[in-house]
mmCIF file with all atom_site columns, C-alpha atoms in Angstrom:
data_model
loop_
_atom_site.group_PDB
_atom_site.id
_atom_site.type_symbol
_atom_site.label_atom_id
_atom_site.label_alt_id
_atom_site.label_comp_id
_atom_site.label_asym_id
_atom_site.label_entity_id
_atom_site.label_seq_id
_atom_site.pdbx_PDB_ins_code
_atom_site.Cartn_x
_atom_site.Cartn_y
_atom_site.Cartn_z
_atom_site.occupancy
_atom_site.B_iso_or_equiv
_atom_site.pdbx_formal_charge
_atom_site.auth_seq_id
_atom_site.auth_comp_id
_atom_site.auth_asym_id
_atom_site.auth_atom_id
_atom_site.pdbx_PDB_model_num
ATOM 1   C CA . UNK A 1 1   ? 27.412  -2.779  23.129  1.00 59.00 ? 1   UNK A CA 1
ATOM 2   C CA . UNK A 1 2   ? 25.905  0.089   25.116  1.00 81.00 ? 2   UNK A CA 1
ATOM 3   C CA . UNK A 1 3   ? 26.305  1.808   21.485  1.00 83.00 ? 3   UNK A CA 1
ATOM 4   C CA . UNK A 1 4   ? 24.336  -0.143  19.589  1.00 88.00 ? 4   UNK A CA 1
ATOM 5   C CA . UNK A 1 5   ? 21.574  -0.733  22.434  1.00 89.00 ? 5   UNK A CA 1
ATOM 6   C CA . UNK A 1 6   ? 20.854  2.968   21.962  1.00 89.00 ? 6   UNK A CA 1
ATOM 7   C CA . UNK A 1 7   ? 21.348  2.767   18.110  1.00 87.00 ? 7   UNK A CA 1
ATOM 8   C CA . UNK A 1 8   ? 18.537  -0.701  18.059  1.00 91.00 ? 8   UNK A CA 1
ATOM 9   C CA . UNK A 1 9   ? 15.754  2.067   20.320  1.00 91.00 ? 9   UNK A CA 1
ATOM 10  C CA . UNK A 1 10  ? 16.708  4.813   18.010  1.00 89.00 ? 10  UNK A CA 1
ATOM 11  C CA . UNK A 1 11  ? 15.747  2.829   15.124  1.00 90.00 ? 11  UNK A CA 1
ATOM 12  C CA . UNK A 1 12  ? 12.471  2.229   17.062  1.00 93.00 ? 12  UNK A CA 1
ATOM 13  C CA . UNK A 1 13  ? 11.341  4.764   17.726  1.00 94.00 ? 13  UNK A CA 1
ATOM 14  C CA . UNK A 1 14  ? 12.153  6.110   14.143  1.00 92.00 ? 14  UNK A CA 1
ATOM 15  C CA . UNK A 1 15  ? 10.115  3.236   12.436  1.00 93.00 ? 15  UNK A CA 1
ATOM 16  C CA . UNK A 1 16  ? 7.337   3.505   15.589  1.00 92.00 ? 16  UNK A CA 1
ATOM 17  C CA . UNK A 1 17  ? 6.963   6.973   14.623  1.00 91.00 ? 17  UNK A CA 1
ATOM 18  C CA . UNK A 1 18  ? 7.327   6.687   11.066  1.00 91.00 ? 18  UNK A CA 1
ATOM 19  C CA . UNK A 1 19  ? 4.054   3.990   11.495  1.00 89.00 ? 19  UNK A CA 1
ATOM 20  C CA . UNK A 1 20  ? 2.151   6.430   13.616  1.00 88.00 ? 20  UNK A CA 1
ATOM 21  C CA . UNK A 1 21  ? 2.469   8.822   10.830  1.00 89.00 ? 21  UNK A CA 1
ATOM 22  C CA . UNK A 1 22  ? 1.769   6.444   8.292   1.00 87.00 ? 22  UNK A CA 1
ATOM 23  C CA . UNK A 1 23  ? -1.543  5.663   10.002  1.00 86.00 ? 23  UNK A CA 1
ATOM 24  C CA . UNK A 1 24  ? -2.855  9.239   10.924  1.00 85.00 ? 24  UNK A CA 1
ATOM 25  C CA . UNK A 1 25  ? -1.926  10.413  7.413   1.00 84.00 ? 25  UNK A CA 1
ATOM 26  C CA . UNK A 1 26  ? -4.350  8.098   5.909   1.00 85.00 ? 26  UNK A CA 1
ATOM 27  C CA . UNK A 1 27  ? -7.087  7.664   8.196   1.00 86.00 ? 27  UNK A CA 1
ATOM 28  C CA . UNK A 1 28  ? -6.147  3.999   9.003   1.00 89.00 ? 28  UNK A CA 1
ATOM 29  C CA . UNK A 1 29  ? -7.612  4.969   12.462  1.00 91.00 ? 29  UNK A CA 1
ATOM 30  C CA . UNK A 1 30  ? -11.130 4.094   13.844  1.00 94.00 ? 30  UNK A CA 1
ATOM 31  C CA . UNK A 1 31  ? -13.734 6.859   14.150  1.00 95.00 ? 31  UNK A CA 1
ATOM 32  C CA . UNK A 1 32  ? -16.151 4.434   15.427  1.00 96.00 ? 32  UNK A CA 1
ATOM 33  C CA . UNK A 1 33  ? -16.128 0.827   16.687  1.00 95.00 ? 33  UNK A CA 1
ATOM 34  C CA . UNK A 1 34  ? -19.174 -1.088  16.267  1.00 96.00 ? 34  UNK A CA 1
ATOM 35  C CA . UNK A 1 35  ? -19.280 -4.753  18.034  1.00 95.00 ? 35  UNK A CA 1
ATOM 36  C CA . UNK A 1 36  ? -15.465 -4.279  18.335  1.00 89.00 ? 36  UNK A CA 1
ATOM 37  C CA . UNK A 1 37  ? -15.619 -3.560  14.445  1.00 94.00 ? 37  UNK A CA 1
ATOM 38  C CA . UNK A 1 38  ? -13.633 -0.649  13.807  1.00 95.00 ? 38  UNK A CA 1
ATOM 39  C CA . UNK A 1 39  ? -14.905 2.211   11.336  1.00 96.00 ? 39  UNK A CA 1
ATOM 40  C CA . UNK A 1 40  ? -11.852 3.944   9.618   1.00 95.00 ? 40  UNK A CA 1
ATOM 41  C CA . UNK A 1 41  ? -11.317 7.824   9.199   1.00 95.00 ? 41  UNK A CA 1
ATOM 42  C CA . UNK A 1 42  ? -10.235 7.073   5.655   1.00 94.00 ? 42  UNK A CA 1
ATOM 43  C CA . UNK A 1 43  ? -13.681 4.880   4.629   1.00 95.00 ? 43  UNK A CA 1
ATOM 44  C CA . UNK A 1 44  ? -15.821 7.792   6.583   1.00 96.00 ? 44  UNK A CA 1
ATOM 45  C CA . UNK A 1 45  ? -14.514 10.695  4.462   1.00 95.00 ? 45  UNK A CA 1
ATOM 46  C CA . UNK A 1 46  ? -13.850 8.737   1.550   1.00 94.00 ? 46  UNK A CA 1
ATOM 47  C CA . UNK A 1 47  ? -17.996 7.660   2.428   1.00 95.00 ? 47  UNK A CA 1
ATOM 48  C CA . UNK A 1 48  ? -18.575 11.519  2.935   1.00 96.00 ? 48  UNK A CA 1
ATOM 49  C CA . UNK A 1 49  ? -16.819 13.002  -0.373  1.00 93.00 ? 49  UNK A CA 1
ATOM 50  C CA . UNK A 1 50  ? -19.206 10.516  -2.422  1.00 92.00 ? 50  UNK A CA 1
ATOM 51  C CA . UNK A 1 51  ? -22.094 11.880  -0.630  1.00 93.00 ? 51  UNK A CA 1
ATOM 52  C CA . UNK A 1 52  ? -21.500 15.090  -0.909  1.00 94.00 ? 52  UNK A CA 1
ATOM 53  C CA . UNK A 1 53  ? -20.318 14.986  -4.365  1.00 90.00 ? 53  UNK A CA 1
ATOM 54  C CA . UNK A 1 54  ? -23.729 13.305  -5.316  1.00 89.00 ? 54  UNK A CA 1
ATOM 55  C CA . UNK A 1 55  ? -26.041 16.212  -3.156  1.00 90.00 ? 55  UNK A CA 1
ATOM 56  C CA . UNK A 1 56  ? -23.855 19.185  -4.894  1.00 90.00 ? 56  UNK A CA 1
ATOM 57  C CA . UNK A 1 57  ? -24.878 17.533  -8.317  1.00 86.00 ? 57  UNK A CA 1
ATOM 58  C CA . UNK A 1 58  ? -28.149 16.578  -7.546  1.00 85.00 ? 58  UNK A CA 1
ATOM 59  C CA . UNK A 1 59  ? -29.146 19.787  -5.401  1.00 86.00 ? 59  UNK A CA 1
ATOM 60  C CA . UNK A 1 60  ? -27.413 22.095  -7.837  1.00 81.00 ? 60  UNK A CA 1
ATOM 61  C CA . UNK A 1 61  ? -30.720 23.389  -9.278  1.00 80.00 ? 61  UNK A CA 1
ATOM 62  C CA . UNK A 1 62  ? -32.777 24.003  -5.907  1.00 80.00 ? 62  UNK A CA 1
ATOM 63  C CA . UNK A 1 63  ? -33.480 26.816  -4.764  1.00 81.00 ? 63  UNK A CA 1
ATOM 64  C CA . UNK A 1 64  ? -34.703 25.500  -1.107  1.00 84.00 ? 64  UNK A CA 1
ATOM 65  C CA . UNK A 1 65  ? -31.389 22.769  -0.336  1.00 83.00 ? 65  UNK A CA 1
ATOM 66  C CA . UNK A 1 66  ? -28.180 24.308  -0.698  1.00 84.00 ? 66  UNK A CA 1
ATOM 67  C CA . UNK A 1 67  ? -25.746 21.425  -0.133  1.00 86.00 ? 67  UNK A CA 1
ATOM 68  C CA . UNK A 1 68  ? -22.623 23.988  0.846   1.00 85.00 ? 68  UNK A CA 1
ATOM 69  C CA . UNK A 1 69  ? -23.966 25.642  4.005   1.00 90.00 ? 69  UNK A CA 1
ATOM 70  C CA . UNK A 1 70  ? -22.255 24.105  7.565   1.00 92.00 ? 70  UNK A CA 1
ATOM 71  C CA . UNK A 1 71  ? -25.965 22.397  8.749   1.00 93.00 ? 71  UNK A CA 1
ATOM 72  C CA . UNK A 1 72  ? -25.994 20.563  6.097   1.00 93.00 ? 72  UNK A CA 1
ATOM 73  C CA . UNK A 1 73  ? -22.719 19.649  5.972   1.00 94.00 ? 73  UNK A CA 1
ATOM 74  C CA . UNK A 1 74  ? -22.752 18.364  8.969   1.00 95.00 ? 74  UNK A CA 1
ATOM 75  C CA . UNK A 1 75  ? -26.190 16.691  9.044   1.00 95.00 ? 75  UNK A CA 1
ATOM 76  C CA . UNK A 1 76  ? -24.663 14.549  5.949   1.00 95.00 ? 76  UNK A CA 1
ATOM 77  C CA . UNK A 1 77  ? -21.400 14.021  8.299   1.00 96.00 ? 77  UNK A CA 1
ATOM 78  C CA . UNK A 1 78  ? -23.855 12.628  10.839  1.00 96.00 ? 78  UNK A CA 1
ATOM 79  C CA . UNK A 1 79  ? -26.075 10.632  7.945   1.00 96.00 ? 79  UNK A CA 1
ATOM 80  C CA . UNK A 1 80  ? -22.678 8.830   6.555   1.00 97.00 ? 80  UNK A CA 1
ATOM 81  C CA . UNK A 1 81  ? -21.436 7.380   9.926   1.00 97.00 ? 81  UNK A CA 1
ATOM 82  C CA . UNK A 1 82  ? -25.430 6.431   10.734  1.00 97.00 ? 82  UNK A CA 1
ATOM 83  C CA . UNK A 1 83  ? -24.886 4.505   7.572   1.00 97.00 ? 83  UNK A CA 1
ATOM 84  C CA . UNK A 1 84  ? -21.626 3.186   7.924   1.00 97.00 ? 84  UNK A CA 1
ATOM 85  C CA . UNK A 1 85  ? -22.681 1.824   11.261  1.00 97.00 ? 85  UNK A CA 1
ATOM 86  C CA . UNK A 1 86  ? -25.665 0.101   9.751   1.00 97.00 ? 86  UNK A CA 1
ATOM 87  C CA . UNK A 1 87  ? -23.212 -1.544  7.147   1.00 96.00 ? 87  UNK A CA 1
ATOM 88  C CA . UNK A 1 88  ? -21.255 -2.953  9.786   1.00 96.00 ? 88  UNK A CA 1
ATOM 89  C CA . UNK A 1 89  ? -24.544 -4.344  11.236  1.00 97.00 ? 89  UNK A CA 1
ATOM 90  C CA . UNK A 1 90  ? -25.376 -6.205  8.135   1.00 96.00 ? 90  UNK A CA 1
ATOM 91  C CA . UNK A 1 91  ? -21.647 -7.379  7.334   1.00 95.00 ? 91  UNK A CA 1
ATOM 92  C CA . UNK A 1 92  ? -21.296 -8.293  11.009  1.00 95.00 ? 92  UNK A CA 1
ATOM 93  C CA . UNK A 1 93  ? -25.064 -10.443 10.454  1.00 95.00 ? 93  UNK A CA 1
ATOM 94  C CA . UNK A 1 94  ? -24.631 -12.123 7.620   1.00 94.00 ? 94  UNK A CA 1
ATOM 95  C CA . UNK A 1 95  ? -21.034 -13.392 8.373   1.00 93.00 ? 95  UNK A CA 1
ATOM 96  C CA . UNK A 1 96  ? -22.882 -15.218 11.030  1.00 93.00 ? 96  UNK A CA 1
ATOM 97  C CA . UNK A 1 97  ? -25.573 -16.399 9.066   1.00 91.00 ? 97  UNK A CA 1
ATOM 98  C CA . UNK A 1 98  ? -23.557 -16.913 5.495   1.00 90.00 ? 98  UNK A CA 1
ATOM 99  C CA . UNK A 1 99  ? -19.695 -17.086 6.811   1.00 86.00 ? 99  UNK A CA 1
ATOM 100 C CA . UNK A 1 100 ? -16.973 -17.256 4.039   1.00 87.00 ? 100 UNK A CA 1
ATOM 101 C CA . UNK A 1 101 ? -19.391 -18.187 1.079   1.00 89.00 ? 101 UNK A CA 1
ATOM 102 C CA . UNK A 1 102 ? -20.310 -14.495 2.114   1.00 89.00 ? 102 UNK A CA 1
ATOM 103 C CA . UNK A 1 103 ? -18.237 -12.622 -0.711  1.00 88.00 ? 103 UNK A CA 1
ATOM 104 C CA . UNK A 1 104 ? -19.205 -14.757 -2.958  1.00 91.00 ? 104 UNK A CA 1
ATOM 105 C CA . UNK A 1 105 ? -22.616 -14.676 -3.250  1.00 89.00 ? 105 UNK A CA 1
ATOM 106 C CA . UNK A 1 106 ? -22.177 -10.749 -2.695  1.00 89.00 ? 106 UNK A CA 1
ATOM 107 C CA . UNK A 1 107 ? -20.352 -10.635 -6.271  1.00 87.00 ? 107 UNK A CA 1
ATOM 108 C CA . UNK A 1 108 ? -22.851 -13.371 -7.989  1.00 85.00 ? 108 UNK A CA 1
ATOM 109 C CA . UNK A 1 109 ? -26.158 -10.690 -6.556  1.00 84.00 ? 109 UNK A CA 1
ATOM 110 C CA . UNK A 1 110 ? -24.032 -8.117  -8.079  1.00 81.00 ? 110 UNK A CA 1
ATOM 111 C CA . UNK A 1 111 ? -23.037 -9.459  -11.712 1.00 78.00 ? 111 UNK A CA 1
ATOM 112 C CA . UNK A 1 112 ? -26.872 -10.318 -11.947 1.00 76.00 ? 112 UNK A CA 1
ATOM 113 C CA . UNK A 1 113 ? -27.954 -6.926  -11.642 1.00 69.00 ? 113 UNK A CA 1
ATOM 114 C CA . UNK A 1 114 ? -25.768 -5.422  -13.879 1.00 64.00 ? 114 UNK A CA 1
ATOM 115 C CA . UNK A 1 115 ? -27.703 -6.097  -17.227 1.00 66.00 ? 115 UNK A CA 1
ATOM 116 C CA . UNK A 1 116 ? -26.271 -3.319  -18.671 1.00 62.00 ? 116 UNK A CA 1
ATOM 117 C CA . UNK A 1 117 ? -23.486 -2.418  -20.296 1.00 68.00 ? 117 UNK A CA 1
ATOM 118 C CA . UNK A 1 118 ? -20.404 -2.329  -18.407 1.00 71.00 ? 118 UNK A CA 1
ATOM 119 C CA . UNK A 1 119 ? -19.257 0.933   -19.913 1.00 76.00 ? 119 UNK A CA 1
ATOM 120 C CA . UNK A 1 120 ? -22.666 2.560   -18.792 1.00 78.00 ? 120 UNK A CA 1
ATOM 121 C CA . UNK A 1 121 ? -22.219 1.656   -15.148 1.00 79.00 ? 121 UNK A CA 1
ATOM 122 C CA . UNK A 1 122 ? -18.520 3.444   -15.235 1.00 82.00 ? 122 UNK A CA 1
ATOM 123 C CA . UNK A 1 123 ? -19.771 6.462   -17.091 1.00 84.00 ? 123 UNK A CA 1
ATOM 124 C CA . UNK A 1 124 ? -23.250 6.565   -14.532 1.00 80.00 ? 124 UNK A CA 1
ATOM 125 C CA . UNK A 1 125 ? -20.874 6.213   -11.766 1.00 83.00 ? 125 UNK A CA 1
ATOM 126 C CA . UNK A 1 126 ? -18.514 8.806   -12.872 1.00 85.00 ? 126 UNK A CA 1
ATOM 127 C CA . UNK A 1 127 ? -21.205 11.530  -13.892 1.00 82.00 ? 127 UNK A CA 1
ATOM 128 C CA . UNK A 1 128 ? -23.818 10.922  -10.881 1.00 81.00 ? 128 UNK A CA 1
ATOM 129 C CA . UNK A 1 129 ? -20.867 9.558   -7.856  1.00 82.00 ? 129 UNK A CA 1
ATOM 130 C CA . UNK A 1 130 ? -17.623 10.919  -9.725  1.00 83.00 ? 130 UNK A CA 1
ATOM 131 C CA . UNK A 1 131 ? -16.177 7.187   -9.010  1.00 86.00 ? 131 UNK A CA 1
ATOM 132 C CA . UNK A 1 132 ? -14.553 4.676   -11.192 1.00 86.00 ? 132 UNK A CA 1
ATOM 133 C CA . UNK A 1 133 ? -15.711 1.475   -11.523 1.00 83.00 ? 133 UNK A CA 1
ATOM 134 C CA . UNK A 1 134 ? -13.930 -0.524  -9.043  1.00 85.00 ? 134 UNK A CA 1
ATOM 135 C CA . UNK A 1 135 ? -14.599 2.545   -6.119  1.00 89.00 ? 135 UNK A CA 1
ATOM 136 C CA . UNK A 1 136 ? -18.110 2.298   -7.037  1.00 87.00 ? 136 UNK A CA 1
ATOM 137 C CA . UNK A 1 137 ? -18.720 -1.467  -6.445  1.00 87.00 ? 137 UNK A CA 1
ATOM 138 C CA . UNK A 1 138 ? -16.619 -1.178  -3.643  1.00 89.00 ? 138 UNK A CA 1
ATOM 139 C CA . UNK A 1 139 ? -18.666 2.095   -1.870  1.00 90.00 ? 139 UNK A CA 1
ATOM 140 C CA . UNK A 1 140 ? -22.032 1.547   -3.107  1.00 89.00 ? 140 UNK A CA 1
ATOM 141 C CA . UNK A 1 141 ? -22.449 -2.062  -4.842  1.00 88.00 ? 141 UNK A CA 1
ATOM 142 C CA . UNK A 1 142 ? -21.519 -3.835  -2.441  1.00 92.00 ? 142 UNK A CA 1
ATOM 143 C CA . UNK A 1 143 ? -23.257 -2.691  0.537   1.00 94.00 ? 143 UNK A CA 1
ATOM 144 C CA . UNK A 1 144 ? -25.749 -2.706  -1.369  1.00 92.00 ? 144 UNK A CA 1
ATOM 145 C CA . UNK A 1 145 ? -26.084 -6.230  -2.297  1.00 92.00 ? 145 UNK A CA 1
ATOM 146 C CA . UNK A 1 146 ? -25.619 -7.140  1.338   1.00 94.00 ? 146 UNK A CA 1
ATOM 147 C CA . UNK A 1 147 ? -28.553 -5.256  2.958   1.00 95.00 ? 147 UNK A CA 1
ATOM 148 C CA . UNK A 1 148 ? -30.353 -6.578  -0.239  1.00 93.00 ? 148 UNK A CA 1
ATOM 149 C CA . UNK A 1 149 ? -28.820 -10.261 0.661   1.00 93.00 ? 149 UNK A CA 1
ATOM 150 C CA . UNK A 1 150 ? -30.302 -10.266 4.089   1.00 94.00 ? 150 UNK A CA 1
ATOM 151 C CA . UNK A 1 151 ? -33.176 -8.641  3.301   1.00 95.00 ? 151 UNK A CA 1
ATOM 152 C CA . UNK A 1 152 ? -34.122 -11.584 1.387   1.00 93.00 ? 152 UNK A CA 1
ATOM 153 C CA . UNK A 1 153 ? -32.563 -13.744 4.578   1.00 93.00 ? 153 UNK A CA 1
ATOM 154 C CA . UNK A 1 154 ? -35.020 -12.130 6.687   1.00 94.00 ? 154 UNK A CA 1
ATOM 155 C CA . UNK A 1 155 ? -38.512 -12.341 4.322   1.00 94.00 ? 155 UNK A CA 1
ATOM 156 C CA . UNK A 1 156 ? -37.703 -15.585 4.503   1.00 93.00 ? 156 UNK A CA 1
ATOM 157 C CA . UNK A 1 157 ? -37.542 -15.980 7.980   1.00 93.00 ? 157 UNK A CA 1
ATOM 158 C CA . UNK A 1 158 ? -41.085 -13.700 8.202   1.00 93.00 ? 158 UNK A CA 1
ATOM 159 C CA . UNK A 1 159 ? -38.974 -10.972 9.214   1.00 94.00 ? 159 UNK A CA 1
ATOM 160 C CA . UNK A 1 160 ? -38.865 -7.229  8.449   1.00 94.00 ? 160 UNK A CA 1
ATOM 161 C CA . UNK A 1 161 ? -35.157 -4.987  8.052   1.00 95.00 ? 161 UNK A CA 1
ATOM 162 C CA . UNK A 1 162 ? -36.494 -2.308  9.342   1.00 95.00 ? 162 UNK A CA 1
ATOM 163 C CA . UNK A 1 163 ? -37.754 -3.906  12.731  1.00 95.00 ? 163 UNK A CA 1
ATOM 164 C CA . UNK A 1 164 ? -34.830 -5.605  12.243  1.00 95.00 ? 164 UNK A CA 1
ATOM 165 C CA . UNK A 1 165 ? -32.226 -2.803  11.737  1.00 95.00 ? 165 UNK A CA 1
ATOM 166 C CA . UNK A 1 166 ? -33.672 -1.013  15.097  1.00 94.00 ? 166 UNK A CA 1
ATOM 167 C CA . UNK A 1 167 ? -33.404 -4.153  17.350  1.00 95.00 ? 167 UNK A CA 1
ATOM 168 C CA . UNK A 1 168 ? -29.741 -4.589  15.851  1.00 95.00 ? 168 UNK A CA 1
ATOM 169 C CA . UNK A 1 169 ? -28.976 -1.003  16.718  1.00 95.00 ? 169 UNK A CA 1
ATOM 170 C CA . UNK A 1 170 ? -30.413 -0.901  19.788  1.00 95.00 ? 170 UNK A CA 1
ATOM 171 C CA . UNK A 1 171 ? -27.935 -4.169  20.950  1.00 95.00 ? 171 UNK A CA 1
ATOM 172 C CA . UNK A 1 172 ? -25.735 -3.047  19.074  1.00 95.00 ? 172 UNK A CA 1
ATOM 173 C CA . UNK A 1 173 ? -22.070 -1.573  21.135  1.00 95.00 ? 173 UNK A CA 1
ATOM 174 C CA . UNK A 1 174 ? -20.836 1.515   19.733  1.00 95.00 ? 174 UNK A CA 1
ATOM 175 C CA . UNK A 1 175 ? -18.631 3.334   20.872  1.00 95.00 ? 175 UNK A CA 1
ATOM 176 C CA . UNK A 1 176 ? -17.531 6.405   18.628  1.00 95.00 ? 176 UNK A CA 1
ATOM 177 C CA . UNK A 1 177 ? -14.360 8.277   18.870  1.00 93.00 ? 177 UNK A CA 1
ATOM 178 C CA . UNK A 1 178 ? -14.043 11.156  17.232  1.00 91.00 ? 178 UNK A CA 1
ATOM 179 C CA . UNK A 1 179 ? -15.193 14.328  19.069  1.00 93.00 ? 179 UNK A CA 1
ATOM 180 C CA . UNK A 1 180 ? -17.806 15.630  15.998  1.00 94.00 ? 180 UNK A CA 1
ATOM 181 C CA . UNK A 1 181 ? -20.391 12.757  17.057  1.00 95.00 ? 181 UNK A CA 1
ATOM 182 C CA . UNK A 1 182 ? -21.723 10.973  19.887  1.00 94.00 ? 182 UNK A CA 1
ATOM 183 C CA . UNK A 1 183 ? -24.240 7.116   19.957  1.00 95.00 ? 183 UNK A CA 1
ATOM 184 C CA . UNK A 1 184 ? -27.337 8.171   21.883  1.00 93.00 ? 184 UNK A CA 1
ATOM 185 C CA . UNK A 1 185 ? -30.847 6.024   21.289  1.00 91.00 ? 185 UNK A CA 1
ATOM 186 C CA . UNK A 1 186 ? -29.485 3.848   18.499  1.00 92.00 ? 186 UNK A CA 1
ATOM 187 C CA . UNK A 1 187 ? -28.351 6.657   16.237  1.00 93.00 ? 187 UNK A CA 1
ATOM 188 C CA . UNK A 1 188 ? -25.503 8.817   15.701  1.00 94.00 ? 188 UNK A CA 1
ATOM 189 C CA . UNK A 1 189 ? -26.318 12.358  17.081  1.00 94.00 ? 189 UNK A CA 1
ATOM 190 C CA . UNK A 1 190 ? -24.147 15.199  16.573  1.00 94.00 ? 190 UNK A CA 1
ATOM 191 C CA . UNK A 1 191 ? -22.734 17.126  19.200  1.00 90.00 ? 191 UNK A CA 1
ATOM 192 C CA . UNK A 1 192 ? -23.001 20.851  19.385  1.00 77.00 ? 192 UNK A CA 1
#
């Protein structure tokens, strides 16, 4: 009986260790919590890579701004995390307002806005953002559609989106786990 208990304990420790390695290796740990909703390191790094690739392409001919500088990269990382906080707040508000039909409404909005040929959209996503069509949809189109849906709902209520966002950020409970940033005055700030 004692040997079986040690073997079971060993296997449990092994599986917990492998699980922890998997979670850390693939970035499935939080970098921030927004009203108890987790923003994972994986999502943050993917969004940062997309934004960075976009700016490298967009600013390649610019003499004023070099996207390869350390300061630019730090500010871009800060802006990406701030945008992810905003996306989380939008998603949370829409889930309260709309509920289960949100995904269907978002997909309908995306389909209605895609008047262009799918090959044209895919090529544009690849050239401008370095993404395939499914990644472009999940990282760019879906958050934009959610934002536009919320803006439409707020417009019907005679409210301004920017004012709503300021109030939502002010009332949000944001806890940033990474030592790179902190939350102050309703925005993500860089640590020195």
